[in-house]
Amino acid sequence: MRGRSVAAVAVTAGLTLVLSPVSAPRAQDSPLLSAMQDEMRRSMAELRMNGEPAPYHIEYEIDDLASVRVVARLGAVVDDLADHSRTLQVGVRVGEYGFDSSRFITQDRGAGVVPSLADLTVPLDDNYDAIRRQIWLTTDAAYKRSVSVFAKKKATFQNRAATDALADFSKEKPVETLQPVQVSTPTRGQWVDRVKQLSAVFSSASGLDSSEVLLSETHGTMYYLNSEGFKSITPVGSAYLRVSVDAQAADGATVRDLFTLVESRLDELPPMAELLSRARDVAAGVKTRRSAAIGEEFTGPILVEGQAGAELLRQTLAPLLLARRPPDAENTRFTQGQGQGTPFLTRIGLRVLSDSFAVSDTPSLTQYDGRAVAGTYIVDDEGVLAKDVTLVEKGRLVTLLTSRTPQKNLLQSNGHGRGGNVQPGVLQVRSTQAIPASQLKQKYLELLKVQEKPFGYIVRSIAGPGEVPGGGGGGGPIILDVVKVTPDGKEEPVRGLRFGDVPSTAFRDILEASEERALVNYRINVATAASVIAPSLIFEELEIQRTREISQKPPVVASPLP
């Protein structure tokens, strides 16, 4: 692991100031920031309706983003878009830190959890008056909404039995984080031709029903300001490449494969030769699995290799490490349906993984194994400095990732309020008893023999959430590439499988991990990414199910393509 400092920090007069290595006069002189600051001062001084409480906290965020999106099929571009947008989010809180207008769902039409109005556009021109007018109107609407919600929240809680109350909002030390403004011009140029080239790979591949290459990039600057003195001007952005292929098996089932790549910028994607090779591998894999048998359902030991290991932990372990607190509601039936927000909250100090495992979140990490880490960041969306956090040590849970919404025994933020909730930055999983990846398969075969299993599964690729349709009926991640393996080592490709629900107890019974670890970057939203770095793993017991997808009848007339 190689990390480097991404900012210099100085503390003066009770205010933490984070300065990038390059001064940012353009950022501080921006009419966006000037309009935000001026309207913030006026609102905190004057915004109050007769007989109603004034705001105790106001926050503004403007995202100044440029984006491109290119889609191609069989060598032809079918979508080519470029966009520049500025969106405003305003949050107004009425009450005080211990009990305020946030985190409450009312029964009236259009009610929301947070009294803020998001995704309102502001002028693209640097017109101070026009920008400030939009901020004024939005602040007024958000304040009126907050007053209404606060009254309903107070009335609701007056009729409920007293419990150990948690504050609605944590008090944090104000921080100013000023970085250079991003120029809102995504790199497009040669990538349109590259997307066409990648999609053309499938025009010469027989037996495929559909294919698509999608490329997008968003980057720009986030301006954040609140009434406590937090101020941040930070670059944001991500680049996304998705290559997908569909084919139909003889039984009518759809066979899919794809790969996705997420980086901070397009120029961090792999070389074109590597991308073309991966596209050909996807086409070949789908054609192979078209004629493969549907896998059998199975419960027992599973070997998850390479990036599939990181993807599985991203979807199953990572959410357990986030201190997410469900909102309160006017109707208690709603909160009952929400379930427990953080299952691991009651397990701090207890064993949650095998004894040899450690888990940390390190947003300061910028490079791993020669690759850029897309999840790195300096300050979160609430203006709090990102902290490197040890989450699990020797298998025991130490703490959770937090935002400014307190949880029981987790009252302060560690800088992980991102994308509207608590999110990881760079989640790392490692074992002190790791072995070379080349030895994992043999260990797995020995385990099958000991347990007298006639076969097992080696999972090599998993779809990300929402990347493929189908599955149905609940369950865990959908498997794209899996082989059935017998104790003598013979492998047979199969299809049509997914994980069952992965219980939190499964991580206590991970038997082996590889020394080598894979980096998987993924998007939280179009401008924000996170990363997972994890080894290949042998689980003692997981459930594998068949997918539940309605088979389609093949086309009446064969494809006109070779």
XYZ file of C-alpha atoms in Angstrom:
562
model
C 0.000 0.000 0.000
C 1.313 3.382 -0.931
C -0.292 6.574 0.326
C 0.657 10.194 0.284
C -0.559 13.346 1.976
C -3.102 15.190 -0.127
C -3.271 18.417 1.881
C -1.447 20.549 4.399
C -3.434 21.278 7.561
C -2.970 24.249 9.883
C -5.050 25.131 12.952
C -5.486 28.806 13.780
C -7.895 30.591 16.123
C -10.100 27.517 16.483
C -10.541 27.156 12.727
C -8.934 24.383 10.718
C -7.790 25.623 7.330
C -6.912 23.096 4.644
C -5.001 24.529 1.727
C -4.073 22.718 -1.438
C -0.439 22.927 -2.554
C -1.582 25.424 -5.200
C -3.330 28.604 -4.100
C -6.871 29.065 -5.376
C -7.657 32.744 -5.904
C -10.206 31.931 -8.601
C -12.143 29.774 -6.158
C -12.290 32.400 -3.434
C -13.192 35.155 -5.901
C -15.984 33.157 -7.545
C -19.345 34.958 -7.821
C -20.923 31.637 -6.818
C -19.140 31.694 -3.479
C -19.719 35.427 -3.010
C -23.461 35.025 -3.578
C -23.577 32.074 -1.166
C -21.701 33.942 1.570
C -23.687 37.166 1.267
C -27.077 35.463 1.290
C -25.967 33.198 4.168
C -25.131 36.238 6.337
C -28.426 37.924 5.517
C -30.515 34.805 6.086
C -28.975 34.054 9.477
C -29.566 37.663 10.555
C -33.048 38.294 9.136
C -34.836 35.050 8.204
C -37.661 34.544 10.711
C -41.447 34.392 10.535
C -43.510 36.005 13.282
C -44.040 33.623 16.179
C -41.802 30.971 14.654
C -38.213 29.924 15.467
C -35.368 31.241 13.386
C -32.964 28.845 11.643
C -30.059 27.702 13.770
C -28.217 26.151 10.835
C -28.192 26.819 7.082
C -26.072 25.098 4.457
C -25.590 25.784 0.765
C -24.036 23.574 -1.879
C -23.563 24.369 -5.553
C -22.196 21.697 -7.876
C -20.713 23.218 -11.040
C -20.370 20.198 -13.324
C -19.598 19.439 -16.949
C -20.348 16.012 -18.358
C -20.122 13.979 -21.538
C -21.877 10.740 -22.452
C -21.222 8.572 -25.503
C -23.012 5.321 -26.366
C -22.129 3.111 -29.332
C -23.365 -0.194 -30.731
C -21.647 -2.279 -33.396
C -19.289 0.545 -34.301
C -21.966 3.248 -34.600
C -22.570 6.076 -32.148
C -26.196 6.136 -30.964
C -25.898 8.815 -28.274
C -23.450 11.691 -27.915
C -24.246 14.292 -25.285
C -22.380 17.100 -23.582
C -23.785 19.137 -20.716
C -22.841 21.882 -18.284
C -24.989 22.292 -15.180
C -25.041 24.104 -11.880
C -27.286 22.652 -9.207
C -28.117 24.239 -5.874
C -28.951 22.420 -2.655
C -30.160 24.325 0.388
C -30.592 22.854 3.853
C -32.294 24.797 6.651
C -32.588 23.438 10.189
C -34.958 24.820 12.818
C -34.595 23.903 16.489
C -31.197 23.049 17.976
C -28.534 20.355 17.624
C -30.268 17.993 20.040
C -33.688 18.166 18.370
C -34.386 19.816 15.045
C -36.482 19.691 11.900
C -34.318 17.122 10.093
C -34.693 13.339 9.861
C -38.478 13.356 10.006
C -41.062 12.054 7.569
C -44.500 13.595 7.688
C -47.691 12.170 6.223
C -48.586 15.196 4.151
C -48.162 15.037 0.413
C -44.681 15.762 -0.857
C -43.086 15.361 2.558
C -39.411 14.553 2.667
C -36.886 13.319 5.147
C -34.631 16.378 5.031
C -36.022 19.918 4.861
C -34.023 20.943 1.836
C -34.670 21.507 -1.823
C -32.187 19.712 -4.018
C -31.227 19.804 -7.673
C -32.492 23.303 -8.406
C -30.562 24.910 -11.210
C -28.700 28.172 -10.932
C -27.488 30.312 -13.863
C -24.533 29.045 -15.855
C -23.285 32.600 -16.315
C -21.283 34.113 -13.461
C -24.072 36.590 -12.799
C -23.940 37.441 -9.095
C -27.435 38.952 -8.925
C -29.137 36.059 -10.728
C -27.339 33.463 -8.614
C -28.092 35.225 -5.349
C -31.766 35.613 -6.228
C -32.077 31.852 -6.745
C -30.357 31.159 -3.420
C -32.700 33.631 -1.670
C -35.864 32.046 -3.079
C -34.708 28.520 -2.310
C -33.669 29.433 1.228
C -37.074 31.005 1.856
C -38.914 27.885 0.664
C -36.650 25.553 2.658
C -37.138 27.632 5.833
C -40.930 27.598 5.555
C -40.845 23.856 5.008
C -38.585 23.361 8.038
C -40.872 25.369 10.322
C -43.824 23.195 9.293
C -41.924 19.929 9.755
C -40.500 21.032 13.108
C -43.960 21.763 14.496
C -45.196 18.309 13.465
C -42.087 16.624 14.828
C -42.449 18.315 18.227
C -46.129 17.364 18.430
C -45.344 13.763 17.483
C -42.625 13.351 20.108
C -44.735 14.948 22.861
C -47.120 12.000 22.503
C -44.400 9.334 22.701
C -42.760 7.749 25.707
C -39.360 9.214 26.550
C -36.339 7.206 25.427
C -32.597 7.740 25.452
C -32.545 10.639 23.024
C -29.829 11.044 20.431
C -29.015 14.452 18.995
C -30.145 15.095 15.451
C -26.921 16.835 14.426
C -23.385 16.710 15.771
C -21.279 19.750 16.668
C -18.022 19.719 14.735
C -15.016 22.011 14.500
C -15.362 24.378 11.501
C -13.023 23.646 8.604
C -12.120 25.612 5.477
C -10.916 23.467 2.581
C -9.928 25.455 -0.486
C -8.655 23.748 -3.622
C -8.189 24.976 -7.190
C -11.349 25.347 -9.257
C -11.807 22.663 -11.912
C -12.207 23.824 -15.498
C -15.586 22.466 -16.625
C -14.458 20.910 -19.906
C -14.364 17.087 -19.792
C -11.890 15.309 -22.046
C -13.990 13.994 -24.930
C -12.051 14.176 -28.188
C -10.495 10.820 -29.026
C -12.818 8.895 -26.699
C -15.719 9.028 -29.152
C -13.605 7.129 -31.670
C -12.460 4.705 -28.961
C -16.022 3.942 -27.948
C -16.833 3.212 -31.603
C -13.793 0.925 -31.845
C -14.750 -0.982 -28.711
C -18.327 -1.477 -29.871
C -17.133 -2.621 -33.311
C -15.515 -5.669 -31.675
C -18.982 -7.206 -31.365
C -19.979 -6.628 -35.001
C -17.754 -9.522 -36.020
C -18.762 -11.789 -33.118
C -21.474 -14.245 -34.109
C -24.243 -15.436 -31.829
C -24.705 -12.203 -29.884
C -28.118 -10.586 -29.592
C -27.123 -7.141 -28.367
C -24.099 -5.218 -27.224
C -23.334 -1.729 -26.028
C -20.443 0.457 -24.937
C -21.248 3.410 -22.705
C -18.724 6.028 -21.676
C -19.387 8.980 -19.416
C -17.356 11.528 -17.525
C -18.445 14.201 -15.081
C -16.167 16.631 -13.339
C -16.176 20.095 -11.898
C -16.220 21.853 -8.546
C -18.346 21.566 -5.426
C -18.876 24.762 -3.411
C -20.090 24.144 0.146
C -20.823 26.669 2.870
C -22.696 26.570 6.165
C -23.567 28.990 8.933
C -21.109 27.431 11.412
C -18.099 28.526 9.391
C -17.499 25.422 7.295
C -16.383 26.263 3.779
C -15.092 23.910 1.110
C -14.234 24.300 -2.542
C -13.231 20.910 -3.871
C -12.823 19.223 -7.253
C -15.247 16.372 -7.896
C -15.666 13.954 -10.743
C -15.595 10.443 -12.082
C -15.254 8.600 -15.378
C -17.271 5.493 -16.189
C -16.924 2.853 -18.915
C -19.403 0.002 -19.332
C -19.064 -2.739 -21.967
C -21.970 -5.197 -22.062
C -23.103 -8.112 -24.225
C -26.283 -10.229 -24.298
C -27.006 -13.522 -26.001
C -29.776 -16.104 -25.797
C -29.276 -19.710 -24.788
C -31.150 -22.571 -26.435
C -33.630 -22.671 -23.525
C -34.529 -19.001 -24.071
C -32.620 -17.667 -21.051
C -30.623 -14.478 -21.499
C -26.878 -14.846 -20.972
C -25.082 -11.628 -20.061
C -21.589 -10.469 -19.417
C -20.056 -7.066 -18.929
C -17.257 -5.153 -17.362
C -17.323 -1.687 -15.865
C -14.452 0.616 -14.996
C -14.605 3.679 -12.784
C -11.756 6.168 -12.505
C -11.417 9.783 -11.482
C -10.810 10.849 -15.094
C -10.968 9.258 -18.537
C -7.210 9.467 -19.002
C -6.809 7.071 -16.047
C -8.595 4.257 -17.907
C -6.416 1.379 -19.183
C -4.719 1.593 -22.601
C -6.890 0.954 -25.636
C -5.208 -2.373 -26.398
C -6.197 -3.673 -22.957
C -9.767 -2.461 -23.348
C -10.101 -4.146 -26.749
C -8.768 -7.390 -25.297
C -11.277 -7.274 -22.446
C -14.122 -6.598 -24.899
C -13.140 -9.678 -26.916
C -12.998 -11.732 -23.711
C -16.526 -10.636 -22.814
C -17.820 -11.701 -26.240
C -16.036 -15.063 -26.016
C -17.306 -15.644 -22.479
C -20.934 -15.065 -23.444
C -20.676 -17.415 -26.401
C -19.198 -20.106 -24.148
C -21.893 -19.723 -21.501
C -24.695 -19.816 -24.082
C -24.163 -23.551 -24.383
C -23.330 -24.093 -20.710
C -25.694 -25.873 -18.346
C -27.672 -23.996 -15.705
C -25.870 -24.396 -12.392
C -27.286 -26.360 -9.481
C -28.289 -24.647 -6.271
C -25.714 -25.178 -3.547
C -24.924 -24.402 0.073
C -21.359 -24.871 1.235
C -17.835 -23.543 0.787
C -17.304 -21.014 -2.028
C -14.108 -19.606 -3.536
C -14.471 -15.996 -4.735
C -11.519 -14.860 -6.848
C -9.959 -11.541 -7.801
C -12.225 -8.578 -8.393
C -15.244 -10.740 -7.561
C -14.003 -10.836 -3.959
C -13.823 -7.041 -3.744
C -17.218 -6.663 -5.443
C -18.870 -9.165 -3.092
C -17.538 -7.330 -0.024
C -18.612 -4.009 -1.495
C -22.204 -5.223 -1.729
C -22.399 -7.252 1.479
C -19.804 -6.242 4.097
C -19.387 -2.524 3.348
C -23.036 -1.576 4.136
C -22.687 -3.188 7.588
C -19.857 -0.778 8.447
C -21.881 2.402 7.851
C -23.535 4.156 10.807
C -26.804 4.955 9.072
C -29.671 6.061 11.265
C -33.216 5.618 9.966
C -35.406 8.745 10.043
C -38.193 9.251 12.529
C -41.720 9.497 11.194
C -45.119 10.875 12.048
C -46.528 7.392 11.437
C -44.627 4.762 13.447
C -45.622 2.057 10.968
C -43.246 3.648 8.491
C -40.244 3.409 10.830
C -41.147 -0.178 11.721
C -40.926 -1.045 8.048
C -37.464 0.509 7.792
C -35.818 -2.137 9.977
C -32.530 -1.570 11.750
C -30.396 1.024 10.033
C -27.039 -0.365 11.172
C -26.960 -4.092 12.052
C -23.367 -3.881 13.350
C -24.169 -1.018 15.743
C -24.624 -3.441 18.652
C -21.531 -5.481 17.809
C -18.772 -2.942 18.493
C -16.075 -4.786 20.427
C -17.310 -8.191 19.246
C -15.997 -10.520 16.547
C -17.502 -9.854 13.126
C -14.805 -11.381 10.878
C -12.317 -14.212 11.192
C -9.580 -13.438 13.730
C -6.891 -12.785 11.129
C -8.813 -10.010 9.365
C -8.469 -6.250 9.572
C -10.634 -3.662 7.826
C -9.939 0.047 7.450
C -11.207 2.977 5.428
C -8.397 5.157 4.104
C -9.643 8.098 2.007
C -6.087 9.517 2.084
C -4.861 6.684 -0.199
C -4.347 7.982 -3.748
C -2.495 5.088 -5.419
C -2.594 1.296 -5.081
C -0.492 -1.147 -7.079
C 0.239 1.474 -9.733
C -3.415 2.485 -10.170
C -5.214 5.651 -9.161
C -7.694 5.114 -6.334
C -10.926 6.839 -7.351
C -12.378 6.845 -3.824
C -9.744 9.176 -2.363
C -11.007 12.524 -1.042
C -10.033 15.268 1.410
C -13.352 16.556 2.761
C -16.841 15.076 2.785
C -20.098 16.626 1.578
C -20.770 18.103 5.042
C -17.457 19.974 5.066
C -15.813 17.590 7.574
C -12.239 16.465 6.949
C -12.023 12.835 5.861
C -10.330 10.611 8.427
C -8.592 7.270 7.982
C -10.484 4.868 10.246
C -9.634 1.402 11.593
C -12.940 -0.472 11.506
C -12.020 -4.071 12.326
C -8.886 -5.340 14.070
C -8.137 -9.021 14.722
C -11.657 -9.782 13.568
C -13.293 -7.495 16.143
C -15.351 -4.445 15.284
C -13.695 -1.233 16.491
C -16.062 1.437 15.153
C -18.190 2.401 12.141
C -18.029 5.084 9.477
C -20.029 8.145 10.520
C -21.489 11.429 9.290
C -22.904 14.333 11.290
C -26.003 12.285 12.158
C -25.115 10.787 15.564
C -25.600 7.134 16.425
C -25.526 5.466 19.819
C -21.916 5.615 21.093
C -20.885 7.213 17.780
C -21.606 10.859 18.392
C -19.088 12.587 16.074
C -18.409 12.485 12.370
C -15.265 10.882 10.966
C -15.779 12.579 7.616
C -17.812 10.013 5.685
C -21.005 11.937 4.898
C -21.073 11.586 1.120
C -23.764 11.358 -1.523
C -26.548 12.154 0.946
C -25.648 9.419 3.441
C -22.722 7.664 5.097
C -20.436 6.146 2.451
C -16.992 4.505 2.347
C -14.015 6.212 0.794
C -11.347 3.545 0.267
C -12.355 0.367 2.119
C -9.427 -2.019 2.625
C -9.645 -5.643 3.761
C -6.592 -7.780 4.543
C -5.617 -10.907 6.448
C -2.472 -11.463 8.522
C -2.558 -15.147 7.510
C -2.924 -14.618 3.769
C -1.476 -17.113 1.304
C -0.522 -16.725 -2.398
C -3.555 -16.665 -4.670
C -2.082 -19.591 -6.618
C -2.584 -21.822 -3.557
C -6.221 -20.939 -2.906
C -7.730 -23.369 -5.396
C -5.849 -26.315 -3.920
C -6.984 -25.294 -0.442
C -10.527 -25.133 -1.740
C -10.376 -28.579 -3.357
C -9.070 -30.048 -0.105
C -11.995 -28.459 1.715
C -14.488 -30.026 -0.719
C -12.947 -33.426 -0.040
C -13.045 -32.983 3.746
C -16.710 -31.949 3.606
C -17.449 -34.730 1.109
C -18.962 -32.302 -1.372
C -19.334 -33.691 -4.896
C -18.684 -30.230 -6.327
C -18.245 -26.578 -5.430
C -18.190 -23.198 -7.168
C -15.433 -20.743 -8.032
C -16.888 -17.298 -8.646
C -14.826 -15.031 -10.904
C -17.122 -12.139 -11.807
C -20.092 -10.478 -10.086
C -22.439 -7.804 -11.434
C -22.641 -4.522 -9.606
C -25.992 -3.341 -8.221
C -28.378 -2.519 -11.036
C -25.897 -3.470 -13.776
C -28.004 -6.351 -15.105
C -31.760 -6.953 -14.958
C -33.323 -10.093 -13.638
C -32.769 -12.188 -10.586
C -36.112 -11.554 -8.927
C -37.245 -12.891 -5.584
C -34.575 -11.200 -3.473
C -31.203 -12.743 -2.762
C -27.672 -11.491 -3.140
C -25.444 -10.356 -6.009
C -25.881 -11.803 -9.493
C -22.965 -13.934 -10.709
C -21.646 -13.327 -14.224
C -18.762 -15.808 -14.419
C -18.709 -18.998 -12.342
C -17.367 -22.508 -12.807
C -18.499 -25.716 -11.187
C -15.451 -27.556 -9.880
C -15.146 -31.145 -8.667
C -12.678 -32.247 -5.948
C -10.274 -33.510 -8.643
C -9.979 -29.927 -9.993
C -12.045 -30.293 -13.145
C -13.864 -27.052 -14.037
C -17.109 -26.684 -15.968
C -18.630 -23.273 -16.884
C -22.242 -22.875 -15.738
C -24.776 -20.040 -15.883
C -27.924 -18.706 -14.294
C -26.701 -18.325 -10.711
C -26.658 -15.720 -7.985
C -25.754 -15.594 -4.319
C -28.482 -16.103 -1.763
C -28.777 -13.627 1.065
C -25.346 -13.235 2.647
C -25.804 -13.158 6.441
C -23.522 -10.984 8.546
C -22.332 -14.138 10.335
C -20.776 -15.451 7.092
C -17.780 -13.117 7.495
C -16.819 -14.775 10.781
C -16.220 -17.980 8.858
C -13.899 -16.843 6.081
C -11.301 -19.585 5.991
C -8.609 -18.265 3.642
C -7.556 -15.054 1.934
C -4.977 -14.288 -0.738
C -1.935 -12.071 -0.319
C -2.800 -10.382 -3.594
C -5.649 -7.888 -3.408
C -7.844 -6.400 -6.138
C -8.926 -2.770 -6.430
C -12.534 -2.097 -7.442
C -13.673 1.494 -7.956
C -17.395 2.232 -8.133
C -19.669 5.247 -8.356
C -21.740 6.631 -5.484
C -23.241 9.138 -7.920
C -22.152 10.630 -11.229
C -19.512 12.847 -9.612
C -18.443 10.776 -6.596
C -16.631 7.437 -6.403
C -15.579 4.962 -3.724
C -13.111 2.075 -3.746
C -12.686 -1.384 -2.234
C -9.335 -3.187 -1.994
C -9.785 -6.827 -1.000
C -8.283 -10.311 -1.432
C -9.674 -13.472 -2.967
C -11.592 -15.376 -0.300
C -12.771 -18.861 0.688
C -16.032 -18.720 2.618
C -16.910 -21.742 4.709
C -20.576 -21.497 3.792
C -22.560 -19.419 1.330
C -25.754 -20.137 -0.538
C -25.889 -20.198 -4.330
C -29.312 -19.918 -5.966
C -30.645 -20.017 -9.483
C -31.741 -16.694 -10.900
C -35.441 -16.132 -11.405
C -35.905 -14.587 -14.809
C -38.633 -15.085 -17.387
C -37.175 -16.647 -20.532
C -37.919 -14.918 -23.805
C -38.849 -16.588 -27.056
C -36.126 -16.224 -29.709
C -36.741 -13.891 -32.688
C -38.943 -15.373 -35.402
C -36.375 -14.488 -38.063
C -32.643 -14.945 -37.487
C -30.322 -11.956 -37.153
C -29.300 -10.333 -40.460
C -25.715 -10.149 -39.205
C -23.262 -13.031 -39.724
